[in-house]
mmCIF file of C-alpha atoms and ligand atoms in Angstrom:
data_model
loop_
_atom_site.group_PDB
_atom_site.id
_atom_site.type_symbol
_atom_site.label_atom_id
_atom_site.label_comp_id
_atom_site.label_asym_id
_atom_site.label_seq_id
_atom_site.Cartn_x
_atom_site.Cartn_y
_atom_site.Cartn_z
ATOM 1 C CA UNK A 1 111.560 -75.129 12.293
ATOM 2 C CA UNK A 2 111.957 -78.781 13.777
ATOM 3 C CA UNK A 3 108.286 -80.640 14.468
ATOM 4 C CA UNK A 4 109.922 -80.694 18.005
ATOM 5 C CA UNK A 5 106.813 -78.233 18.623
ATOM 6 C CA UNK A 6 106.698 -78.123 22.782
ATOM 7 C CA UNK A 7 110.434 -78.313 22.563
ATOM 8 C CA UNK A 8 110.364 -74.867 20.266
ATOM 9 C CA UNK A 9 107.421 -73.010 22.745
ATOM 10 C CA UNK A 10 110.114 -73.790 25.329
ATOM 11 C CA UNK A 11 113.265 -72.029 24.210
ATOM 12 C CA UNK A 12 110.884 -69.162 21.843
ATOM 13 C CA UNK A 13 108.034 -68.119 24.189
ATOM 14 C CA UNK A 14 108.129 -66.440 27.481
ATOM 15 C CA UNK A 15 107.569 -68.789 30.695
ATOM 16 C CA UNK A 16 103.278 -68.251 31.387
ATOM 17 C CA UNK A 17 101.790 -71.528 30.174
ATOM 18 C CA UNK A 18 102.587 -74.867 30.216
ATOM 19 C CA UNK A 19 101.080 -76.567 26.938
ATOM 20 C CA UNK A 20 100.350 -80.565 27.344
ATOM 21 C CA UNK A 21 101.380 -82.639 25.184
ATOM 22 C CA UNK A 22 99.053 -82.371 21.526
ATOM 23 C CA UNK A 23 99.302 -79.425 19.253
ATOM 24 C CA UNK A 24 96.194 -79.323 17.897
ATOM 25 C CA UNK A 25 96.477 -78.013 13.711
ATOM 26 C CA UNK A 26 92.660 -78.700 12.162
ATOM 27 C CA UNK A 27 90.092 -79.070 14.135
ATOM 28 C CA UNK A 28 86.064 -80.465 13.208
ATOM 29 C CA UNK A 29 82.865 -80.012 16.055
ATOM 30 C CA UNK A 30 84.540 -81.253 19.213
ATOM 31 C CA UNK A 31 87.240 -83.401 17.968
ATOM 32 C CA UNK A 32 90.440 -81.817 17.748
ATOM 33 C CA UNK A 33 93.375 -83.758 15.416
ATOM 34 C CA UNK A 34 97.077 -83.531 15.516
ATOM 35 C CA UNK A 35 99.525 -84.034 12.109
ATOM 36 C CA UNK A 36 99.255 -87.217 12.566
ATOM 37 C CA UNK A 37 95.138 -87.255 12.723
ATOM 38 C CA UNK A 38 94.805 -88.163 16.098
ATOM 39 C CA UNK A 39 91.671 -86.594 17.008
ATOM 40 C CA UNK A 40 90.384 -85.710 20.453
ATOM 41 C CA UNK A 41 87.395 -84.780 22.421
ATOM 42 C CA UNK A 42 86.915 -81.715 24.042
ATOM 43 C CA UNK A 43 86.127 -80.528 26.646
ATOM 44 C CA UNK A 44 87.229 -78.228 27.119
ATOM 45 C CA UNK A 45 85.715 -75.635 24.473
ATOM 46 C CA UNK A 46 88.804 -73.215 23.877
ATOM 47 C CA UNK A 47 87.664 -72.247 27.761
ATOM 48 C CA UNK A 48 84.461 -72.103 26.921
ATOM 49 C CA UNK A 49 85.043 -69.462 23.617
ATOM 50 C CA UNK A 50 84.428 -71.934 21.047
ATOM 51 C CA UNK A 51 80.794 -72.808 22.066
ATOM 52 C CA UNK A 52 79.967 -73.720 18.576
ATOM 53 C CA UNK A 53 82.428 -75.533 17.509
ATOM 54 C CA UNK A 54 85.565 -75.928 15.410
ATOM 55 C CA UNK A 55 84.593 -74.968 11.637
ATOM 56 C CA UNK A 56 81.292 -74.434 11.972
ATOM 57 C CA UNK A 57 80.846 -74.043 8.089
ATOM 58 C CA UNK A 58 77.870 -71.070 9.268
ATOM 59 C CA UNK A 59 80.904 -69.157 10.746
ATOM 60 C CA UNK A 60 83.381 -70.081 8.198
ATOM 61 C CA UNK A 61 80.670 -68.320 5.587
ATOM 62 C CA UNK A 62 80.254 -64.984 8.064
ATOM 63 C CA UNK A 63 84.425 -64.996 8.339
ATOM 64 C CA UNK A 64 84.969 -65.059 4.485
ATOM 65 C CA UNK A 65 82.440 -63.167 2.978
ATOM 66 C CA UNK A 66 83.690 -60.276 5.683
ATOM 67 C CA UNK A 67 86.662 -60.931 4.688
ATOM 68 C CA UNK A 68 86.466 -60.280 1.462
ATOM 69 C CA UNK A 69 84.283 -56.963 2.202
ATOM 70 C CA UNK A 70 86.467 -54.773 5.527
ATOM 71 C CA UNK A 71 89.005 -55.893 7.805
ATOM 72 C CA UNK A 72 89.183 -52.611 9.700
ATOM 73 C CA UNK A 73 88.480 -49.420 9.986
ATOM 74 C CA UNK A 74 89.944 -48.058 13.000
ATOM 75 C CA UNK A 75 87.329 -46.339 15.913
ATOM 76 C CA UNK A 76 86.872 -42.514 13.710
ATOM 77 C CA UNK A 77 84.494 -44.586 11.360
ATOM 78 C CA UNK A 78 81.145 -47.478 12.149
ATOM 79 C CA UNK A 79 81.087 -50.048 10.505
ATOM 80 C CA UNK A 80 78.037 -52.247 9.228
ATOM 81 C CA UNK A 81 79.296 -55.946 11.157
ATOM 82 C CA UNK A 82 78.769 -53.598 14.330
ATOM 83 C CA UNK A 83 75.930 -51.834 14.374
ATOM 84 C CA UNK A 84 74.315 -54.903 13.351
ATOM 85 C CA UNK A 85 75.795 -57.027 16.859
ATOM 86 C CA UNK A 86 75.241 -53.730 18.696
ATOM 87 C CA UNK A 87 71.173 -53.558 17.859
ATOM 88 C CA UNK A 88 71.469 -57.997 17.730
ATOM 89 C CA UNK A 89 72.870 -56.848 21.589
ATOM 90 C CA UNK A 90 70.440 -54.275 23.338
ATOM 91 C CA UNK A 91 67.508 -55.532 21.750
ATOM 92 C CA UNK A 92 67.583 -59.247 23.132
ATOM 93 C CA UNK A 93 69.083 -58.139 26.975
ATOM 94 C CA UNK A 94 68.139 -56.063 29.975
ATOM 95 C CA UNK A 95 70.422 -53.100 28.681
ATOM 96 C CA UNK A 96 70.562 -49.746 26.737
ATOM 97 C CA UNK A 97 73.999 -49.696 25.361
ATOM 98 C CA UNK A 98 77.891 -51.657 23.908
ATOM 99 C CA UNK A 99 80.897 -50.739 23.669
ATOM 100 C CA UNK A 100 83.483 -53.232 22.049
ATOM 101 C CA UNK A 101 86.647 -54.224 23.436
ATOM 102 C CA UNK A 102 88.874 -57.845 22.054
ATOM 103 C CA UNK A 103 88.726 -59.422 25.370
ATOM 104 C CA UNK A 104 86.943 -60.373 28.342
ATOM 105 C CA UNK A 105 89.558 -58.156 30.281
ATOM 106 C CA UNK A 106 88.597 -56.205 28.202
ATOM 107 C CA UNK A 107 85.145 -56.223 28.700
ATOM 108 C CA UNK A 108 85.406 -55.839 32.696
ATOM 109 C CA UNK A 109 87.784 -52.775 32.247
ATOM 110 C CA UNK A 110 86.044 -50.914 30.790
ATOM 111 C CA UNK A 111 82.876 -52.522 33.187
ATOM 112 C CA UNK A 112 84.530 -51.501 36.726
ATOM 113 C CA UNK A 113 86.573 -47.997 34.533
ATOM 114 C CA UNK A 114 82.633 -47.306 33.259
ATOM 115 C CA UNK A 115 81.455 -47.706 36.690
ATOM 116 C CA UNK A 116 83.638 -45.596 38.560
ATOM 117 C CA UNK A 117 83.638 -42.433 36.386
ATOM 118 C CA UNK A 118 80.366 -43.421 35.953
ATOM 119 C CA UNK A 119 80.553 -42.399 40.132
ATOM 120 C CA UNK A 120 82.780 -39.830 40.258
ATOM 121 C CA UNK A 121 80.960 -37.475 38.017
ATOM 122 C CA UNK A 122 77.690 -38.066 40.176
ATOM 123 C CA UNK A 123 78.396 -38.399 43.684
ATOM 124 C CA UNK A 124 81.460 -37.200 43.679
ATOM 125 C CA UNK A 125 85.560 -38.741 44.828
ATOM 126 C CA UNK A 126 84.278 -40.337 47.979
ATOM 127 C CA UNK A 127 82.187 -42.758 46.004
ATOM 128 C CA UNK A 128 85.525 -45.170 43.861
ATOM 129 C CA UNK A 129 85.231 -48.209 45.781
ATOM 130 C CA UNK A 130 85.219 -51.757 43.786
ATOM 131 C CA UNK A 131 83.908 -54.333 46.022
ATOM 132 C CA UNK A 132 84.008 -57.754 44.865
ATOM 133 C CA UNK A 133 84.327 -61.385 46.126
ATOM 134 C CA UNK A 134 86.998 -64.155 46.883
ATOM 135 C CA UNK A 135 88.283 -66.191 44.631
ATOM 136 C CA UNK A 136 86.797 -64.780 41.364
ATOM 137 C CA UNK A 137 88.206 -64.217 38.105
ATOM 138 C CA UNK A 138 87.727 -61.279 36.464
ATOM 139 C CA UNK A 139 91.191 -60.892 34.153
ATOM 140 C CA UNK A 140 94.752 -60.760 33.643
ATOM 141 C CA UNK A 141 95.593 -56.154 33.274
ATOM 142 C CA UNK A 142 96.667 -55.102 37.129
ATOM 143 C CA UNK A 143 92.942 -53.444 37.466
ATOM 144 C CA UNK A 144 90.967 -56.991 36.899
ATOM 145 C CA UNK A 145 94.190 -58.686 39.123
ATOM 146 C CA UNK A 146 93.456 -56.487 41.729
ATOM 147 C CA UNK A 147 89.541 -57.402 41.609
ATOM 148 C CA UNK A 148 89.964 -60.758 40.832
ATOM 149 C CA UNK A 149 90.135 -62.794 44.624
ATOM 150 C CA UNK A 150 93.093 -64.823 43.660
ATOM 151 C CA UNK A 151 96.441 -63.723 45.797
ATOM 152 C CA UNK A 152 98.216 -66.033 42.216
ATOM 153 C CA UNK A 153 97.506 -63.672 40.198
ATOM 154 C CA UNK A 154 98.041 -60.325 42.079
ATOM 155 C CA UNK A 155 101.482 -61.827 43.567
ATOM 156 C CA UNK A 156 104.125 -59.648 42.509
ATOM 157 C CA UNK A 157 102.871 -57.477 40.649
ATOM 158 C CA UNK A 158 102.464 -54.594 43.904
ATOM 159 C CA UNK A 159 101.593 -51.820 44.582
ATOM 160 C CA UNK A 160 98.248 -52.388 42.908
ATOM 161 C CA UNK A 161 95.478 -50.213 42.329
ATOM 162 C CA UNK A 162 93.980 -49.061 45.493
ATOM 163 C CA UNK A 163 90.005 -49.370 46.376
ATOM 164 C CA UNK A 164 89.020 -53.187 45.901
ATOM 165 C CA UNK A 165 87.590 -54.124 48.502
ATOM 166 C CA UNK A 166 87.669 -58.506 48.702
ATOM 167 C CA UNK A 167 84.438 -60.632 50.495
ATOM 168 C CA UNK A 168 83.198 -63.893 51.078
ATOM 169 C CA UNK A 169 81.822 -65.222 47.729
ATOM 170 C CA UNK A 170 77.804 -66.428 48.396
ATOM 171 C CA UNK A 171 77.351 -65.081 51.928
ATOM 172 C CA UNK A 172 74.914 -62.744 52.729
ATOM 173 C CA UNK A 173 76.919 -61.462 56.402
ATOM 174 C CA UNK A 174 78.194 -58.663 56.349
ATOM 175 C CA UNK A 175 77.236 -57.607 52.926
ATOM 176 C CA UNK A 176 75.305 -53.904 54.459
ATOM 177 C CA UNK A 177 78.933 -53.495 55.961
ATOM 178 C CA UNK A 178 80.724 -53.830 52.495
ATOM 179 C CA UNK A 179 78.754 -51.952 50.100
ATOM 180 C CA UNK A 180 78.326 -48.206 51.121
ATOM 181 C CA UNK A 181 77.732 -45.065 49.574
ATOM 182 C CA UNK A 182 81.316 -44.903 49.259
ATOM 183 C CA UNK A 183 80.334 -48.410 46.802
ATOM 184 C CA UNK A 184 81.102 -47.394 43.271
ATOM 185 C CA UNK A 185 80.878 -50.723 42.187
ATOM 186 C CA UNK A 186 80.265 -54.540 42.663
ATOM 187 C CA UNK A 187 81.762 -57.559 40.721
ATOM 188 C CA UNK A 188 80.347 -60.133 40.499
ATOM 189 C CA UNK A 189 80.941 -63.758 37.899
ATOM 190 C CA UNK A 190 77.260 -65.313 39.021
ATOM 191 C CA UNK A 191 78.364 -68.374 38.605
ATOM 192 C CA UNK A 192 82.527 -68.199 39.147
ATOM 193 C CA UNK A 193 84.256 -70.263 37.391
ATOM 194 C CA UNK A 194 87.944 -70.696 37.670
ATOM 195 C CA UNK A 195 87.574 -70.723 40.617
ATOM 196 C CA UNK A 196 86.445 -74.027 41.491
ATOM 197 C CA UNK A 197 82.367 -73.228 39.289
ATOM 198 C CA UNK A 198 80.519 -72.521 42.493
ATOM 199 C CA UNK A 199 77.890 -71.061 41.487
ATOM 200 C CA UNK A 200 76.045 -68.024 43.867
ATOM 201 C CA UNK A 201 73.305 -68.166 45.597
ATOM 202 C CA UNK A 202 69.775 -66.728 44.836
ATOM 203 C CA UNK A 203 69.521 -64.672 48.183
ATOM 204 C CA UNK A 204 72.953 -63.143 47.705
ATOM 205 C CA UNK A 205 72.384 -62.063 43.767
ATOM 206 C CA UNK A 206 69.007 -60.461 45.396
ATOM 207 C CA UNK A 207 70.989 -59.316 48.293
ATOM 208 C CA UNK A 208 73.459 -57.720 46.159
ATOM 209 C CA UNK A 209 70.888 -56.501 43.979
ATOM 210 C CA UNK A 210 69.137 -54.212 46.811
ATOM 211 C CA UNK A 211 71.667 -52.681 48.298
ATOM 212 C CA UNK A 212 73.399 -51.567 45.179
ATOM 213 C CA UNK A 213 69.672 -50.650 44.703
ATOM 214 C CA UNK A 214 69.877 -48.801 47.787
ATOM 215 C CA UNK A 215 73.274 -46.823 47.341
ATOM 216 C CA UNK A 216 73.455 -46.716 43.947
ATOM 217 C CA UNK A 217 75.775 -49.006 42.872
ATOM 218 C CA UNK A 218 76.619 -50.660 39.798
ATOM 219 C CA UNK A 219 75.933 -54.006 40.043
ATOM 220 C CA UNK A 220 78.567 -55.578 37.223
ATOM 221 C CA UNK A 221 78.071 -59.072 36.404
ATOM 222 C CA UNK A 222 81.421 -60.069 34.714
ATOM 223 C CA UNK A 223 79.360 -63.077 32.695
ATOM 224 C CA UNK A 224 82.676 -63.849 30.158
ATOM 225 C CA UNK A 225 82.471 -67.649 30.668
ATOM 226 C CA UNK A 226 79.107 -67.671 30.995
ATOM 227 C CA UNK A 227 77.461 -65.907 29.399
ATOM 228 C CA UNK A 228 75.670 -66.556 24.855
ATOM 229 C CA UNK A 229 74.034 -69.799 25.932
ATOM 230 C CA UNK A 230 76.364 -71.620 28.153
ATOM 231 C CA UNK A 231 74.327 -71.415 31.581
ATOM 232 C CA UNK A 232 71.202 -72.818 28.972
ATOM 233 C CA UNK A 233 69.560 -69.410 28.876
ATOM 234 C CA UNK A 234 72.037 -66.021 27.090
ATOM 235 C CA UNK A 235 72.955 -64.955 29.676
ATOM 236 C CA UNK A 236 72.945 -66.370 33.310
ATOM 237 C CA UNK A 237 71.202 -63.243 34.782
ATOM 238 C CA UNK A 238 68.289 -64.461 33.401
ATOM 239 C CA UNK A 239 68.318 -67.447 34.317
ATOM 240 C CA UNK A 240 68.826 -65.604 38.308
ATOM 241 C CA UNK A 241 66.216 -63.501 37.339
ATOM 242 C CA UNK A 242 68.476 -61.157 38.747
ATOM 243 C CA UNK A 243 69.631 -57.545 36.412
ATOM 244 C CA UNK A 244 72.664 -56.069 36.786
ATOM 245 C CA UNK A 245 73.358 -52.822 34.860
ATOM 246 C CA UNK A 246 76.276 -53.708 33.844
ATOM 247 C CA UNK A 247 78.063 -57.262 31.775
ATOM 248 C CA UNK A 248 81.075 -58.287 30.588
ATOM 249 C CA UNK A 249 80.591 -60.760 27.686
ATOM 250 C CA UNK A 250 83.824 -62.332 25.082
ATOM 251 C CA UNK A 251 85.609 -65.514 24.816
ATOM 252 C CA UNK A 252 81.509 -67.286 23.052
ATOM 253 C CA UNK A 253 80.761 -64.411 22.012
ATOM 254 C CA UNK A 254 82.260 -64.984 18.204
ATOM 255 C CA UNK A 255 82.796 -68.755 19.183
ATOM 256 C CA UNK A 256 86.746 -67.692 19.339
ATOM 257 C CA UNK A 257 87.013 -65.326 16.775
ATOM 258 C CA UNK A 258 88.869 -62.257 19.735
ATOM 259 C CA UNK A 259 86.010 -60.011 20.531
ATOM 260 C CA UNK A 260 84.840 -57.764 24.109
ATOM 261 C CA UNK A 261 81.654 -56.467 25.017
ATOM 262 C CA UNK A 262 80.187 -54.387 27.893
ATOM 263 C CA UNK A 263 76.827 -53.077 27.829
ATOM 264 C CA UNK A 264 74.869 -51.216 29.965
ATOM 265 C CA UNK A 265 72.141 -50.082 30.741
ATOM 266 C CA UNK A 266 71.298 -46.251 31.735
ATOM 267 C CA UNK A 267 72.243 -44.122 33.323
ATOM 268 C CA UNK A 268 75.434 -45.561 33.921
ATOM 269 C CA UNK A 269 76.205 -45.692 30.035
ATOM 270 C CA UNK A 270 77.032 -42.068 30.893
ATOM 271 C CA UNK A 271 80.645 -42.558 33.051
ATOM 272 C CA UNK A 272 81.653 -42.252 29.227
ATOM 273 C CA UNK A 273 81.563 -39.806 27.355
ATOM 274 C CA UNK A 274 84.181 -39.315 24.034
ATOM 275 C CA UNK A 275 87.399 -40.229 24.498
ATOM 276 C CA UNK A 276 86.861 -41.570 27.599
ATOM 277 C CA UNK A 277 88.032 -44.926 26.423
ATOM 278 C CA UNK A 278 89.134 -47.056 23.172
ATOM 279 C CA UNK A 279 90.403 -49.896 21.655
ATOM 280 C CA UNK A 280 91.196 -49.649 18.353
ATOM 281 C CA UNK A 281 90.451 -53.452 17.060
ATOM 282 C CA UNK A 282 87.631 -52.706 19.665
ATOM 283 C CA UNK A 283 85.085 -53.657 17.252
ATOM 284 C CA UNK A 284 86.373 -54.636 14.317
ATOM 285 C CA UNK A 285 84.136 -55.973 11.312
ATOM 286 C CA UNK A 286 85.786 -59.369 11.256
ATOM 287 C CA UNK A 287 85.072 -59.948 14.658
ATOM 288 C CA UNK A 288 81.416 -58.440 14.355
ATOM 289 C CA UNK A 289 80.340 -60.682 11.567
ATOM 290 C CA UNK A 290 81.250 -63.866 13.190
ATOM 291 C CA UNK A 291 79.762 -63.067 16.128
ATOM 292 C CA UNK A 292 76.288 -62.204 14.551
ATOM 293 C CA UNK A 293 75.973 -66.301 12.906
ATOM 294 C CA UNK A 294 77.069 -66.736 16.702
ATOM 295 C CA UNK A 295 74.658 -64.952 18.046
ATOM 296 C CA UNK A 296 71.805 -65.429 15.922
ATOM 297 C CA UNK A 297 72.903 -69.609 16.496
ATOM 298 C CA UNK A 298 72.961 -69.648 20.361
ATOM 299 C CA UNK A 299 69.297 -67.437 20.872
ATOM 300 C CA UNK A 300 67.464 -70.313 20.023
ATOM 301 C CA UNK A 301 64.824 -71.867 22.568
ATOM 302 C CA UNK A 302 64.952 -74.965 21.540
ATOM 303 C CA UNK A 303 69.534 -74.890 21.303
ATOM 304 C CA UNK A 304 69.703 -73.442 24.892
ATOM 305 C CA UNK A 305 67.052 -76.224 25.829
ATOM 306 C CA UNK A 306 69.452 -78.209 24.493
ATOM 307 C CA UNK A 307 72.449 -76.849 25.912
ATOM 308 C CA UNK A 308 70.267 -78.258 29.908
ATOM 309 C CA UNK A 309 69.788 -81.968 28.214
ATOM 310 C CA UNK A 310 73.649 -82.188 27.480
ATOM 311 C CA UNK A 311 73.955 -81.220 31.021
ATOM 312 C CA UNK A 312 71.718 -83.720 32.356
ATOM 313 C CA UNK A 313 73.773 -86.656 30.270
ATOM 314 C CA UNK A 314 76.927 -85.375 30.706
ATOM 315 C CA UNK A 315 76.381 -85.666 34.674
ATOM 316 C CA UNK A 316 74.752 -88.643 34.652
ATOM 317 C CA UNK A 317 77.713 -89.809 32.968
ATOM 318 C CA UNK A 318 80.271 -88.286 35.466
ATOM 319 C CA UNK A 319 78.063 -89.834 38.574
ATOM 320 C CA UNK A 320 78.295 -93.612 36.509
ATOM 321 C CA UNK A 321 82.033 -92.926 36.711
ATOM 322 C CA UNK A 322 82.156 -92.007 39.871
ATOM 323 C CA UNK A 323 80.579 -94.478 41.467
ATOM 324 C CA UNK A 324 83.290 -96.812 40.401
ATOM 325 C CA UNK A 325 86.227 -94.619 40.319
ATOM 326 C CA UNK A 326 84.834 -92.248 43.850
ATOM 327 C CA UNK A 327 86.945 -89.410 43.437
ATOM 328 C CA UNK A 328 84.594 -86.233 42.772
ATOM 329 C CA UNK A 329 82.412 -84.891 46.268
ATOM 330 C CA UNK A 330 80.640 -83.267 44.581
ATOM 331 C CA UNK A 331 79.131 -83.232 40.579
ATOM 332 C CA UNK A 332 77.748 -79.302 40.034
ATOM 333 C CA UNK A 333 77.214 -76.443 38.111
ATOM 334 C CA UNK A 334 74.487 -75.480 34.802
ATOM 335 C CA UNK A 335 74.170 -76.034 31.362
ATOM 336 C CA UNK A 336 77.787 -77.169 29.475
ATOM 337 C CA UNK A 337 79.389 -75.414 32.627
ATOM 338 C CA UNK A 338 79.818 -78.086 34.848
ATOM 339 C CA UNK A 339 82.733 -78.806 37.950
ATOM 340 C CA UNK A 340 84.025 -81.916 39.406
ATOM 341 C CA UNK A 341 85.071 -81.654 42.988
ATOM 342 C CA UNK A 342 87.847 -83.561 43.860
ATOM 343 C CA UNK A 343 87.914 -85.527 47.170
ATOM 344 C CA UNK A 344 90.041 -84.861 50.309
ATOM 345 C CA UNK A 345 92.423 -87.333 49.255
ATOM 346 C CA UNK A 346 93.550 -85.737 46.327
ATOM 347 C CA UNK A 347 92.696 -82.310 46.010
ATOM 348 C CA UNK A 348 95.340 -80.215 45.124
ATOM 349 C CA UNK A 349 95.348 -82.297 41.616
ATOM 350 C CA UNK A 350 93.208 -81.456 39.601
ATOM 351 C CA UNK A 351 95.597 -79.518 37.291
ATOM 352 C CA UNK A 352 97.722 -83.002 36.849
ATOM 353 C CA UNK A 353 94.135 -84.837 35.579
ATOM 354 C CA UNK A 354 94.310 -82.109 32.660
ATOM 355 C CA UNK A 355 97.738 -83.430 31.040
ATOM 356 C CA UNK A 356 96.819 -87.697 31.468
ATOM 357 C CA UNK A 357 93.734 -86.531 29.825
ATOM 358 C CA UNK A 358 95.336 -85.640 27.094
ATOM 359 C CA UNK A 359 96.877 -89.177 26.628
ATOM 360 C CA UNK A 360 93.622 -90.792 26.846
ATOM 361 C CA UNK A 361 93.234 -88.463 23.911
ATOM 362 C CA UNK A 362 90.133 -86.188 25.468
ATOM 363 C CA UNK A 363 90.681 -82.680 26.931
ATOM 364 C CA UNK A 364 89.674 -81.115 30.040
ATOM 365 C CA UNK A 365 90.666 -78.438 32.346
ATOM 366 C CA UNK A 366 90.723 -77.657 36.136
ATOM 367 C CA UNK A 367 89.235 -74.835 38.317
ATOM 368 C CA UNK A 368 91.473 -73.949 41.338
ATOM 369 C CA UNK A 369 93.732 -77.331 42.026
ATOM 370 C CA UNK A 370 90.833 -79.074 43.342
ATOM 371 C CA UNK A 371 88.281 -79.215 40.294
ATOM 372 C CA UNK A 372 87.621 -80.655 37.048
ATOM 373 C CA UNK A 373 86.253 -78.463 34.443
ATOM 374 C CA UNK A 374 84.049 -79.478 31.490
ATOM 375 C CA UNK A 375 82.918 -76.709 29.089
ATOM 376 C CA UNK A 376 82.997 -77.916 26.148
ATOM 377 C CA UNK A 377 81.037 -77.178 22.235
ATOM 378 C CA UNK A 378 76.701 -75.931 22.767
ATOM 379 C CA UNK A 379 77.033 -77.780 20.214
ATOM 380 C CA UNK A 380 78.244 -81.439 21.126
ATOM 381 C CA UNK A 381 76.583 -84.464 19.460
ATOM 382 C CA UNK A 382 75.505 -86.737 22.784
ATOM 383 C CA UNK A 383 77.451 -89.840 20.932
ATOM 384 C CA UNK A 384 80.607 -87.595 21.410
ATOM 385 C CA UNK A 385 79.477 -86.515 25.223
ATOM 386 C CA UNK A 386 79.421 -90.766 25.527
ATOM 387 C CA UNK A 387 82.924 -90.793 23.921
ATOM 388 C CA UNK A 388 84.831 -88.971 24.929
ATOM 389 C CA UNK A 389 82.981 -89.815 28.565
ATOM 390 C CA UNK A 390 84.913 -93.353 28.295
ATOM 391 C CA UNK A 391 88.001 -91.662 27.523
ATOM 392 C CA UNK A 392 87.741 -89.805 30.733
ATOM 393 C CA UNK A 393 86.674 -92.779 32.155
ATOM 394 C CA UNK A 394 90.327 -94.593 31.204
ATOM 395 C CA UNK A 395 92.217 -91.134 32.406
ATOM 396 C CA UNK A 396 90.429 -91.786 35.754
ATOM 397 C CA UNK A 397 91.918 -94.784 36.633
ATOM 398 C CA UNK A 398 95.517 -93.833 35.526
ATOM 399 C CA UNK A 399 95.151 -90.677 38.124
ATOM 400 C CA UNK A 400 93.749 -92.006 40.590
ATOM 401 C CA UNK A 401 96.802 -94.583 40.264
ATOM 402 C CA UNK A 402 99.280 -92.273 39.915
ATOM 403 C CA UNK A 403 97.752 -90.650 43.174
ATOM 404 C CA UNK A 404 96.923 -94.208 45.080
HETATM 405 C C1 PLP B 1 85.224 -64.144 34.305
HETATM 406 C C2 PLP B 1 86.532 -64.633 33.672
HETATM 407 N N1 PLP B 1 85.980 -63.511 33.680
HETATM 408 C C3 PLP B 1 86.927 -62.214 32.232
HETATM 409 C C4 PLP B 1 87.970 -63.341 31.779
HETATM 410 C C5 PLP B 1 89.403 -62.743 31.028
HETATM 411 O O1 PLP B 1 88.809 -63.414 30.090
HETATM 412 P P1 PLP B 1 89.998 -62.833 28.362
HETATM 413 O O2 PLP B 1 91.368 -64.143 28.553
HETATM 414 O O3 PLP B 1 89.495 -63.559 27.364
HETATM 415 O O4 PLP B 1 90.789 -61.909 28.681
HETATM 416 C C6 PLP B 1 88.084 -64.987 32.242
HETATM 417 C C7 PLP B 1 88.714 -65.880 31.298
HETATM 418 O O5 PLP B 1 89.194 -66.817 31.696
HETATM 419 C C8 PLP B 1 87.303 -65.182 32.984
HETATM 420 O O6 PLP B 1 86.722 -66.565 32.745
#
């Protein structure tokens, strides 16, 4: 294999991503290293997945212990790590039952299918509509791109599944006409992540909860990105005090080891029966063993309080940089999901910064073309936040010069 990795990538991969010019070969905590041992401070956290950073010793121990016992058995068997994880998830949330899959998209897909099947079985064919919101992101299957509220992910995949309505996020006006007795499910992200780090207004969630109760509609929260401590509570719904009926979880559930989970309350759980749905690798012993340890570490009051404290540090540092450079018009988010929105003058260029930042040895993300997004490990040390922000300041100087 030659070591011009990006050339190899272009040659062999169906185009879909544009990897940056840094190929991580190893990592520790919030640092990624390439083959030359150049380090990068990671504010992207594997897109909200590596909540406990790289090579966490406790997780390595859990994974290797399980790797020496049992890898995969398929769903004619249950297994001990999945039973343990199911118990943890259910006993620490408002939900009654779980279905395991492999990623966020699958967790969303199972949530929508469960809600639709429950509605159809209980109330008949006409209760089939899904209500979703503009700008949302729910994954990449045909059903999830259709449910998501961003045309760029749907274009070219038509015809799309029918009976999905979209409405403006955070707008209370019109909700009564949107959520009716024909609605099977309403799906939303409590903080629209990919769409620009836009937190839902409490009144918006409360109104939707009220209408879902009135019309016997399953309210689904997609907490693939906001779940597992990201906002400073185990799930964002806990912070809002608004309980969904179904929740989709993935990403940080096993710290980047592939897993998805759909948790649901009664009576929506009865949407599925034997063979209604399935996933060969869903609930496999390896990912569940890692998830069990991840869950124990994150589901701890002190740990979660520290996430909120780190929010303050990260945002304070960002404000200081912005006072000098005046690139951002808004800095927002909860816990360690933070978005900084570019001034009109710089709009459309957030992705450019992702690449420039790598040159300055710090990794950030965009969210929409206008927002810089931060999703560092939840246990990132304060010193790494400060050092990463120093590097980001240099990257932002270059960004500003480029766009002058
Ligand atoms: C809110 C949300 N839902 C669903 C998904 C899809 O998850 P995955 O890429 O694991 O399939 C993502 C991924 O970014 C997400 O942020």
